[in-house]
Structures are given as C-alpha cells and as structure tokens.
Tab-separated table of C-alpha atoms in Angstrom:
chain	number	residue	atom	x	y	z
A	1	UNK	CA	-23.703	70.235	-9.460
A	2	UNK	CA	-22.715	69.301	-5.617
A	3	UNK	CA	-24.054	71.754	-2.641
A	4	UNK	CA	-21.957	71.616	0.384
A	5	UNK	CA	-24.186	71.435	2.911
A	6	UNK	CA	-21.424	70.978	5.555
A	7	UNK	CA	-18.121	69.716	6.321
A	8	UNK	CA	-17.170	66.346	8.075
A	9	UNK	CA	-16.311	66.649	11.758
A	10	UNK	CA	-17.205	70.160	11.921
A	11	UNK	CA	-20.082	71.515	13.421
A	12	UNK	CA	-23.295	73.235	12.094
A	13	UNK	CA	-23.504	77.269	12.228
A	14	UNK	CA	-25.757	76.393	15.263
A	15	UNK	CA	-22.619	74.743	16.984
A	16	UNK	CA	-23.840	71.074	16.759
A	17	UNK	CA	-22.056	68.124	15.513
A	18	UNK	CA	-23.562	67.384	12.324
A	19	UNK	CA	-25.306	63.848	11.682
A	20	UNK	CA	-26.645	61.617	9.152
A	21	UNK	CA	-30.200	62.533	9.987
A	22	UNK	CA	-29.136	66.376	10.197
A	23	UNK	CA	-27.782	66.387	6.841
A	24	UNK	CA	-30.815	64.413	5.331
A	25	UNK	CA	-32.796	66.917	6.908
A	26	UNK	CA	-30.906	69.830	5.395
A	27	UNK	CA	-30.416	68.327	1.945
A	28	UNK	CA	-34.524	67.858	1.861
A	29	UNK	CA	-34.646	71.570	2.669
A	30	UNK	CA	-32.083	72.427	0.220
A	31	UNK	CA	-33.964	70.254	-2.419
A	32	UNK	CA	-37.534	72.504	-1.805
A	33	UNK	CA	-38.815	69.119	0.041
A	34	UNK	CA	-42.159	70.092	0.950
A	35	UNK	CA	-42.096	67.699	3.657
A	36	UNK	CA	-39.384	69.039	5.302
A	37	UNK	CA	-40.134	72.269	4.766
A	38	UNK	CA	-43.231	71.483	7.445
A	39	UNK	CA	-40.857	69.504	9.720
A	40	UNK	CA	-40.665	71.839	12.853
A	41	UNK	CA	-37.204	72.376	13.642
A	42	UNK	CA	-35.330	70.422	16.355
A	43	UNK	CA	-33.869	73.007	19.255
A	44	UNK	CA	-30.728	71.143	19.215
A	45	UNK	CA	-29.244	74.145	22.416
A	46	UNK	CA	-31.483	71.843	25.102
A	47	UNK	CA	-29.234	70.664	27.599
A	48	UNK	CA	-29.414	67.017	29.294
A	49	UNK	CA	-30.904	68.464	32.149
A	50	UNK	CA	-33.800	70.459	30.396
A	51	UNK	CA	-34.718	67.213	28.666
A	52	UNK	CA	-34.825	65.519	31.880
A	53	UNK	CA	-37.037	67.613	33.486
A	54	UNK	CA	-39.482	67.545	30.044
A	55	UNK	CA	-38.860	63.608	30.232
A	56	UNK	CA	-39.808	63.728	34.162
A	57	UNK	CA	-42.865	65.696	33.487
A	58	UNK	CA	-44.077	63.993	30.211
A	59	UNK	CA	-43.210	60.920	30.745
A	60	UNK	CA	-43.298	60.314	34.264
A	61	UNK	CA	-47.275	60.716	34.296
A	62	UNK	CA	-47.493	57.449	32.181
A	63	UNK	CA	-45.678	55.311	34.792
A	64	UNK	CA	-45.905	53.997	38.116
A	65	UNK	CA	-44.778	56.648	41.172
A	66	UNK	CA	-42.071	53.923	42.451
A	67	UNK	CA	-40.835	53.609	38.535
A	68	UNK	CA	-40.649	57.712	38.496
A	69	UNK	CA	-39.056	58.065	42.256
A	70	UNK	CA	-36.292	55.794	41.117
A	71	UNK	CA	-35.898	57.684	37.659
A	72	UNK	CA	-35.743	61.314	40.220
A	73	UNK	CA	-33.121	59.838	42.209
A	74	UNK	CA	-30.899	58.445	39.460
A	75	UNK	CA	-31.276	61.681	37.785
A	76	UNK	CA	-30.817	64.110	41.048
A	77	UNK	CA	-27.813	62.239	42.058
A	78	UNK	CA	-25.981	60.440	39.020
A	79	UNK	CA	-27.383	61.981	35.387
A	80	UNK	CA	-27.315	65.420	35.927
A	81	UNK	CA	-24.822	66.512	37.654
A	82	UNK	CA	-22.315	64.358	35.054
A	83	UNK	CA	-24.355	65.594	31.448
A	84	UNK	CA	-26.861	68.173	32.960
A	85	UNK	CA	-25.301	71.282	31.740
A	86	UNK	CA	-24.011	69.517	28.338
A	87	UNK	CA	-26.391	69.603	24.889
A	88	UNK	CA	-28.635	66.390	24.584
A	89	UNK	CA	-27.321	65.824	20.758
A	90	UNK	CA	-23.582	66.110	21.827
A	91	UNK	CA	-23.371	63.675	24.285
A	92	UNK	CA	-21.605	60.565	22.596
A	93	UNK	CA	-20.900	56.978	23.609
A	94	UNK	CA	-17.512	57.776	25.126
A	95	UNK	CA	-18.965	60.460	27.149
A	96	UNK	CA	-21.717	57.351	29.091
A	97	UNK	CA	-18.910	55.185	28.686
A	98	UNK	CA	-16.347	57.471	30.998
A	99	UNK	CA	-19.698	57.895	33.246
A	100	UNK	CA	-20.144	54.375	33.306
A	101	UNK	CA	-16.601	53.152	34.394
A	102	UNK	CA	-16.901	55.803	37.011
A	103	UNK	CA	-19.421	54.369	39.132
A	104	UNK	CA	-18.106	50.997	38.883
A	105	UNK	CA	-18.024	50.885	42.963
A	106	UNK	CA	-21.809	50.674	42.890
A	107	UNK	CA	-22.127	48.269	39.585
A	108	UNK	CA	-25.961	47.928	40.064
A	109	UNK	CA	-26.453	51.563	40.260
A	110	UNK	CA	-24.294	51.823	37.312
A	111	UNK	CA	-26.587	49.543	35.517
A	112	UNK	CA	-29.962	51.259	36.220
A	113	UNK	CA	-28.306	54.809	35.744
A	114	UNK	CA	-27.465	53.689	32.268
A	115	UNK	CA	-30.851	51.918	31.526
A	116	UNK	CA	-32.712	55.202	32.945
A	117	UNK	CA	-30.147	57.475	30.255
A	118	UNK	CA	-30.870	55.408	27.525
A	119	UNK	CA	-34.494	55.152	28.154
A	120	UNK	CA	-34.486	58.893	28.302
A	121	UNK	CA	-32.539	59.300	24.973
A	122	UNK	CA	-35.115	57.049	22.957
A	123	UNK	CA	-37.960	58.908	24.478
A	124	UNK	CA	-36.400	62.006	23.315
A	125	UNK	CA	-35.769	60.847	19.645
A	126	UNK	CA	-39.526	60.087	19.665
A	127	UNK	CA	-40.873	63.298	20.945
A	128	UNK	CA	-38.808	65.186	18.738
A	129	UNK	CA	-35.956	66.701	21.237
A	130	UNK	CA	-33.489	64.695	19.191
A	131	UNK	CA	-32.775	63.789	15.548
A	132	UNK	CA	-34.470	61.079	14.175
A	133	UNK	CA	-32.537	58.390	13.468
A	134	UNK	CA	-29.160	59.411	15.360
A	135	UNK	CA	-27.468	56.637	17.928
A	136	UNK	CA	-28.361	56.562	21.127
A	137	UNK	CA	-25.311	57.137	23.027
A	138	UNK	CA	-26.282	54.393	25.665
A	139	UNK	CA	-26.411	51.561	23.322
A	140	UNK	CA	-23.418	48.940	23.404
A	141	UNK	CA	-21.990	50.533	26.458
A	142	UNK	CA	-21.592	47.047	28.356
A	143	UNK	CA	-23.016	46.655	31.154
A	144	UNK	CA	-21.935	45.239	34.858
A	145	UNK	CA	-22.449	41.802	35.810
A	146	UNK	CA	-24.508	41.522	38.426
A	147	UNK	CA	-24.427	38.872	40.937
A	148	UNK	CA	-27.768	38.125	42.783
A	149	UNK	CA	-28.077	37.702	46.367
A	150	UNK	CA	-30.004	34.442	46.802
A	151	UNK	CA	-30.170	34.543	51.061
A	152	UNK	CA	-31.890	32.897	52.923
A	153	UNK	CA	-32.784	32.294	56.579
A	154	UNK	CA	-32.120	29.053	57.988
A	155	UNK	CA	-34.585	27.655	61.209
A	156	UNK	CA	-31.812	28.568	63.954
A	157	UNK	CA	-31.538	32.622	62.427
A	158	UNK	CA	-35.587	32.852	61.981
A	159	UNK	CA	-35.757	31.678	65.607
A	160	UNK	CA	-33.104	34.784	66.301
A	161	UNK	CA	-35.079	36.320	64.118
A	162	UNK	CA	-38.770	35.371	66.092
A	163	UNK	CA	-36.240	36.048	69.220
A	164	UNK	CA	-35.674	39.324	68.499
A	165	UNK	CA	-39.422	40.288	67.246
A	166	UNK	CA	-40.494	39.371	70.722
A	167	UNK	CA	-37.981	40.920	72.504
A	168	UNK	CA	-38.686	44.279	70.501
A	169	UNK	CA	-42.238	43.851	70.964
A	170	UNK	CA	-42.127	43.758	74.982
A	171	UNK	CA	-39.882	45.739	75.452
A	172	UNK	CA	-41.510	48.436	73.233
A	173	UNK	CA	-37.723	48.895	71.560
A	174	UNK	CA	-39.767	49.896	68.106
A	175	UNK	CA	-43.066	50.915	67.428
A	176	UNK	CA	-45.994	47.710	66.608
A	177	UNK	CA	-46.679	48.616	62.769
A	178	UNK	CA	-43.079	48.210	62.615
A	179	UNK	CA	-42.887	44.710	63.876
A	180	UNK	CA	-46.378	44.146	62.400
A	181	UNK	CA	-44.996	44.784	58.840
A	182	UNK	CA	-41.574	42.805	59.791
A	183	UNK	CA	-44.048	39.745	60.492
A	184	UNK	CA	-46.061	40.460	57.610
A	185	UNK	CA	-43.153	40.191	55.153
A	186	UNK	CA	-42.065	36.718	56.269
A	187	UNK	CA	-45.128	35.385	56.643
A	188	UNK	CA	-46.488	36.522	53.323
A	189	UNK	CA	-43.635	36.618	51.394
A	190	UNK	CA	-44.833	40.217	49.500
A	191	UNK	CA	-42.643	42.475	48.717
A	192	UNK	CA	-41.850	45.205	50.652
A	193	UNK	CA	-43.287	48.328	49.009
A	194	UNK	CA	-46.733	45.585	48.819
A	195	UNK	CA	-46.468	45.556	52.362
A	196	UNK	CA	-46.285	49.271	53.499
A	197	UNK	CA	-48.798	50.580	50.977
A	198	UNK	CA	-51.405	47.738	51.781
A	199	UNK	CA	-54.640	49.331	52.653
A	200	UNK	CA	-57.824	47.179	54.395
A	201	UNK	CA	-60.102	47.657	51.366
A	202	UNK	CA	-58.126	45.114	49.842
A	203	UNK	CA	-58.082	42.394	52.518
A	204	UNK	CA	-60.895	39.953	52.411
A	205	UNK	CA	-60.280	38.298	55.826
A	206	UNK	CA	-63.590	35.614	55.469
A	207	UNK	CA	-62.021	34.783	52.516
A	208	UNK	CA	-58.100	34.952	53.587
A	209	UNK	CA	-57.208	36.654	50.631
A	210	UNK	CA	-55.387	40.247	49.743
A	211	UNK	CA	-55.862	41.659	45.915
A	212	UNK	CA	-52.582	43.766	45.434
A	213	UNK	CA	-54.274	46.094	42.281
A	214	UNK	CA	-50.833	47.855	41.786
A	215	UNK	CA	-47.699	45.290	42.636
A	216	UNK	CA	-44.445	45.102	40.633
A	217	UNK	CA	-46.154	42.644	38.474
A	218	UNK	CA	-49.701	43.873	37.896
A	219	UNK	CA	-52.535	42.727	39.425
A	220	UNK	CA	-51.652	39.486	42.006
A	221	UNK	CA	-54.205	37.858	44.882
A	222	UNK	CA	-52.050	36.809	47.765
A	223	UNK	CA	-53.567	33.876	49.703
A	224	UNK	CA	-53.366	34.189	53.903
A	225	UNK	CA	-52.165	31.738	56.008
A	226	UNK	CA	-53.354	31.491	59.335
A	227	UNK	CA	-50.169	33.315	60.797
A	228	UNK	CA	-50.433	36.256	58.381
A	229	UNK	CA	-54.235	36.530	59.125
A	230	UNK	CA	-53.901	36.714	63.048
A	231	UNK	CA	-50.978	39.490	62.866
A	232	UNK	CA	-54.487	41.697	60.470
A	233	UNK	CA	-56.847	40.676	63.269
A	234	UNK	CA	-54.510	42.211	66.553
A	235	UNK	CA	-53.812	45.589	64.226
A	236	UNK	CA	-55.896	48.439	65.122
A	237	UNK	CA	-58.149	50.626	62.050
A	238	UNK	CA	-58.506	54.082	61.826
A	239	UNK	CA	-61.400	55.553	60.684
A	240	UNK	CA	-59.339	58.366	58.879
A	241	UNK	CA	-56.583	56.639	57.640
A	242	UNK	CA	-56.989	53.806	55.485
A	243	UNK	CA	-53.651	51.997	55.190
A	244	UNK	CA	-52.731	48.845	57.577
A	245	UNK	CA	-49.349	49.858	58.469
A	246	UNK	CA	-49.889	53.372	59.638
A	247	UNK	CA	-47.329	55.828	59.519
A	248	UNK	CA	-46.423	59.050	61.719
A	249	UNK	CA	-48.106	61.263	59.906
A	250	UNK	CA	-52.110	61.755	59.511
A	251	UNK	CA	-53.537	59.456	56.748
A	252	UNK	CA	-50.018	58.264	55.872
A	253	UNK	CA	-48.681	54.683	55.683
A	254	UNK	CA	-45.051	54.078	56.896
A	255	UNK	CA	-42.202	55.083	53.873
A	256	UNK	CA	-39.281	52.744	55.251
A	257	UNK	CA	-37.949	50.413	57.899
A	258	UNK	CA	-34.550	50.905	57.103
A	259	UNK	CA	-33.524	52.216	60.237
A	260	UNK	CA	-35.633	49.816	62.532
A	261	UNK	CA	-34.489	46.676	60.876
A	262	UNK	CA	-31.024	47.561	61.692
A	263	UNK	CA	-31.776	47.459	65.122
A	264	UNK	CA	-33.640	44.158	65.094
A	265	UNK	CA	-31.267	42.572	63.030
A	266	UNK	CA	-28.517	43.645	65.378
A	267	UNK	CA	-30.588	42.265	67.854
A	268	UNK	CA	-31.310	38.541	66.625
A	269	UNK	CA	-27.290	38.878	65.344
A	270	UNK	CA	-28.168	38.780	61.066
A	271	UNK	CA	-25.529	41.621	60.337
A	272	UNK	CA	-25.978	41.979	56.575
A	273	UNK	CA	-29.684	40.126	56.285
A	274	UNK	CA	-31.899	42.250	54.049
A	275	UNK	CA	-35.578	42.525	54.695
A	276	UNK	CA	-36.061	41.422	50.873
A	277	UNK	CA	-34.111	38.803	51.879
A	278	UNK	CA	-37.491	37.802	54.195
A	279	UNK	CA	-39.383	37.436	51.048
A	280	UNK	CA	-36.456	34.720	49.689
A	281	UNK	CA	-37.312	32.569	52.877
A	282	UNK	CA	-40.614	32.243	52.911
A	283	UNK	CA	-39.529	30.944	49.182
A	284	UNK	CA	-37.473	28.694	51.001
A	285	UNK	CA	-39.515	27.356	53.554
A	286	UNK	CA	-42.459	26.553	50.730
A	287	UNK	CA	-39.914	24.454	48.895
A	288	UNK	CA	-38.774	22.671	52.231
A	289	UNK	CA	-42.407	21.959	52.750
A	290	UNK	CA	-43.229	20.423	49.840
A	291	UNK	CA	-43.876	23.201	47.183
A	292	UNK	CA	-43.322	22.670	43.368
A	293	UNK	CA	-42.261	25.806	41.364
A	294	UNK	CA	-45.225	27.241	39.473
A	295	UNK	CA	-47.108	26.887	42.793
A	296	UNK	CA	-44.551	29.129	44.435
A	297	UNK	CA	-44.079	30.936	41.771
A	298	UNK	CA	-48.084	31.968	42.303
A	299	UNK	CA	-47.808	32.667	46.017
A	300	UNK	CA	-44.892	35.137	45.339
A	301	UNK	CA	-46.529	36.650	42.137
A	302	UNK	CA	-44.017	35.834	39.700
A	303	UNK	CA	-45.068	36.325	36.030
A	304	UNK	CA	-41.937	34.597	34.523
A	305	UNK	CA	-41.190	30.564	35.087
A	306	UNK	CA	-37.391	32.085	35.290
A	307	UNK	CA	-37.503	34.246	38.079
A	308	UNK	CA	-39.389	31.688	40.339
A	309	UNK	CA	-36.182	29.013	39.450
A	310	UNK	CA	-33.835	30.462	40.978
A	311	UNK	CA	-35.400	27.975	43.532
A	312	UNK	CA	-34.684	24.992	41.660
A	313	UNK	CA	-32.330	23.553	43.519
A	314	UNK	CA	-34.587	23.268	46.368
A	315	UNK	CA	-37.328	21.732	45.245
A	316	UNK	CA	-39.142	18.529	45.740
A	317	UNK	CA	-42.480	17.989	45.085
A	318	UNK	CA	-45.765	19.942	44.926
A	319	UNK	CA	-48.750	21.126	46.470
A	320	UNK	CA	-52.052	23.421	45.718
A	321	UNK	CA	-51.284	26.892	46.815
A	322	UNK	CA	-53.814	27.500	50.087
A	323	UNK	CA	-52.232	24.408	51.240
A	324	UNK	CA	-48.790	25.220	50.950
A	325	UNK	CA	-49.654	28.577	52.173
A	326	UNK	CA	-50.553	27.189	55.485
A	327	UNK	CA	-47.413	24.522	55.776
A	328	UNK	CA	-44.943	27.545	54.651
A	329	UNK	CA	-46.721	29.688	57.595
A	330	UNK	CA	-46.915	26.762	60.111
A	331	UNK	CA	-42.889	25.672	59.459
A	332	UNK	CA	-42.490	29.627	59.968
A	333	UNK	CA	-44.077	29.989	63.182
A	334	UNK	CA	-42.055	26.856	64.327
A	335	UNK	CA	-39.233	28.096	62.935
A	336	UNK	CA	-39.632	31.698	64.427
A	337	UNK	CA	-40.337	29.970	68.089
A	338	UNK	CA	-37.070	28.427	68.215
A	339	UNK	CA	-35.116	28.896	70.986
A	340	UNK	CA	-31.685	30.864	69.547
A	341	UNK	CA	-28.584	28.457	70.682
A	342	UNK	CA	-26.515	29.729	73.459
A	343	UNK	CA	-23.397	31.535	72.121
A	344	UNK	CA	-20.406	29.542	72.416
C-alpha cells in the first residue's frame, strides 16, 4: 500500500517547503531505516542570518582575515538585510535572482555578493544546516560581466605623479609613511594590502629581497630595485612596533590611503587613477623595458600564465628578473622626475 508522506507544493507540519531530500529522509523513517533513524534532525526554523553568523564563526577561522572582512561586509550590508530574517531552506532561485537584478548599479558587488551566498549555502548543506542534496539557490543565477580596468600611467602622468609626491613631501601636505607606501607601490609593484601590512622581519636588505609569507597568492619573494631599497633605508624603526608603514595608533600599521590619494591625485591632476592602478604600471614599464611575460609574471607574483597576459600586447622581449627589476625601477625614477608639461 502507498503512505502519503506529504503533498506536492505544500509545506511540511513544520512549515517548510518539502524537498526531494526531505521526503527521502521521511520515507527512510517511515520505512524503520535504521540509518535514518540516527540521522540528527535538520532545524529547518534557522534564518539566513543565524546561519551567517554560524558560517562567520565556523568558517571564517579557516580563512584568511582579508577573505573574512570582505565576507562581513557583503553580509552586514547586502545578505542580510535582503534574506536575514527569511528561513535558510526557503530561500529559492527567484528570491537571489530579484536580489541580484537589484544591485545591478554596482555589477561587481553583485557578483561577489552572490559568490559569498552561494559559498555560504554549500557550506551549510555540508555542515548539516541544510538538506542534503537540495539546490543551491545561487547556482545558474547569471552573473554580471565584468569589464577590467587595464590603466596605466604613461611617463608625462608618473612625472605629475613624481610632481605631486614631492610637492606633498615638502610641503608636509600628508604624513611620510603615506608617501613612503605611495612610492613603495610603484616601485614594487605589490599589492596594496602587501604593502601596508609589510613588517621589517621580512626584508632582507643585503640581499634586496622581501618574503611576503601571507600575499593573495601564497607565499611570493619580491626582488628590490635600487629605488624601492633607498625609500626602506630613509624610513625610521620602532622598537615597539614592527610594521614599515606605521600607523596612528601604537603597534599598528596604516589600514587605508583612500583619503590621502585623493588629495595627491588631485594634485598631479589623475582624477579617476586608482592606486591598484600603480601596480598595472610598474607592469607596464617592465614590458617597455624589455620584460617577457613569465618574468613579469614572477616580479608581480602571479600564479596563473593568464592573469600576467593581460600584458600581451605590450610585450617584446625578455630579461632575468633582478635585471628587469632594476630597468623597471630606473625607467620609473626617470619617469617620476619628469617635469609635468605646462597646461595649455
């Protein structure tokens, strides 16, 4: 005989929308499964934003603090106020779709809201906060296309640029770690967050070298030119703090230059130049003097042949890496000297 476990389109007693895996689960128990009589029971009432914070606290101690800031902030300001008060298992693809189309102003933010949702939905399916086996709601929700910024400084805006350094430097318009750190990121070409949390145990100056243990990438080894090395010698160390760019508060390292590179880009006249954007020249300049791909590729810590050929198109040759670390830093300096042309 047939036992009706449940209609189609209604929901449970419990109030929740009734799924393949729910109704395995149930037949099993109906059945005297043994197995699924020792199955703990999912608590299908938790809400989005009770799974978050679980998802925040479990998960987030198995990744990186930048990869777990970014998840907080797409959560505090996008996820949970849309879903937060709605239950986990009765969210459904129309429901990320609406959210999706909604923040199609900011497509990239879209993009990595949606990635950070559906991360959070698998992880939940796998620690037992949702059914086994039932969709994730995130999946073939399409996303934005994204176009990439490829900028890049030409040698009449880097001598703005070098203009503008000097100017704020003299004239004491910003404080020196500030400009320091500026300086650092074209002359390196790290990243930014590389940058600000660089600390002096991991600068070997004899040997011009700085081992990054915790970069986007993993482990990397940045080689020095001479330009990046004599902007480390004229920076003062504290005995009690251990980072190179030293922020306002005791022990700390500076957080963001968001605010000061407005100003100095307003001053050399880059409206809309990014300070990644810094990390994109020195990419440039390397291929202008001489660099061949996987060489570059190396000096910027790039683990995938892809991401380094976006610079393709501005290649011509190659070089070993310490040398074309000094020609990218001397065309740099010469570049950053430039007299800025007289406005017209």
């Amino acid at each position: 005989r047939y036992v009706v476990i449940g209609h189609h389109g209604q929901p449970t007693p419990e109030g929740v929308t009734w799924t393949p895996e729910l109704a395995r689960r149930q037949a099993l128990k109906v059945l005297g499964n043994p197995i699924a009589a020792t199955q703990p029971p999912i608590n299908t009432t938790l809400t989005f934003k009770e799974v978050s914070d679980l998802f925040v606290t479990k998960h987030g101690a198995k990744i990186k603090a930048s990869t777990l800031a970014e998840y907080k902030t797409l959560l505090n300001l996008h996820l949970n106020p849309t879903f937060g008060a709605k239950r986990l298992i009765n969210i459904t693809r129309a429901d990320v779709s609406a959210f999706h189309i909604s923040m199609n102003d900011t497509p990239r933010a879209a993009n990595h809201a949606l990635s950070v949702m559906s991360k959070l939905m698998s992880w939940a399916e796998d620690e037992g906060y949702k059914p086994e086996g039932t969709a994730n709601p995130c999946q073939r929700v399409q996303r934005y296309k994204e176009v990439k910024r490829e900028r890049y400084l030409t040698p009449d805006e880097l001598g703005c640029l070098g203009a503008a350094l000097h100017q704020a430097e003299v004239e004491h318009l910003t404080g020196p770690y500030i400009i320091a750190a500026i300086r650092l990121l074209i002359f390196t070409g790290c990243r930014l967050s590389e940058i600000l949390t660089l600390k002096w145990k991991h600068i070997d100056l004899s040997r011009k070298l700085i081992f990054l243990h915790d970069s986007k990438t993993g482990k990397k080894t940045v080689a020095l030119n001479d330009a990046a090395i004599a902007i480390l010698a004229d920076l003062p160390r504290f005995q009690n703090n251990p980072y190179v760019i030293v922020g306002h508060r005791y022990g700390s390292h500076l957080v963001n230059l968001h605010k000061p590179w407005q100003d100095i880009r307003a001053l050399a006249g880059l409206e809309g130049v990014r300070l990644h954007d810094l990390r994109h020249t020195h990419a440039s300049v390397a291929v202008a003097s001489g660099g061949s791909l996987p060489i570059i590729g190396k000096i910027l810590g790039h683990t995938q042949a892809q991401t380094t050929a976006r610079y393709a198109h501005l290649a011509e040759g190659g070089d070993p890496v310490r040398q074309l670390t000094e020609k990218t830093g001397r065309a740099l300096i010469k570049s950053l000297a430039r007299k800025p042309k007289p406005a017209a």
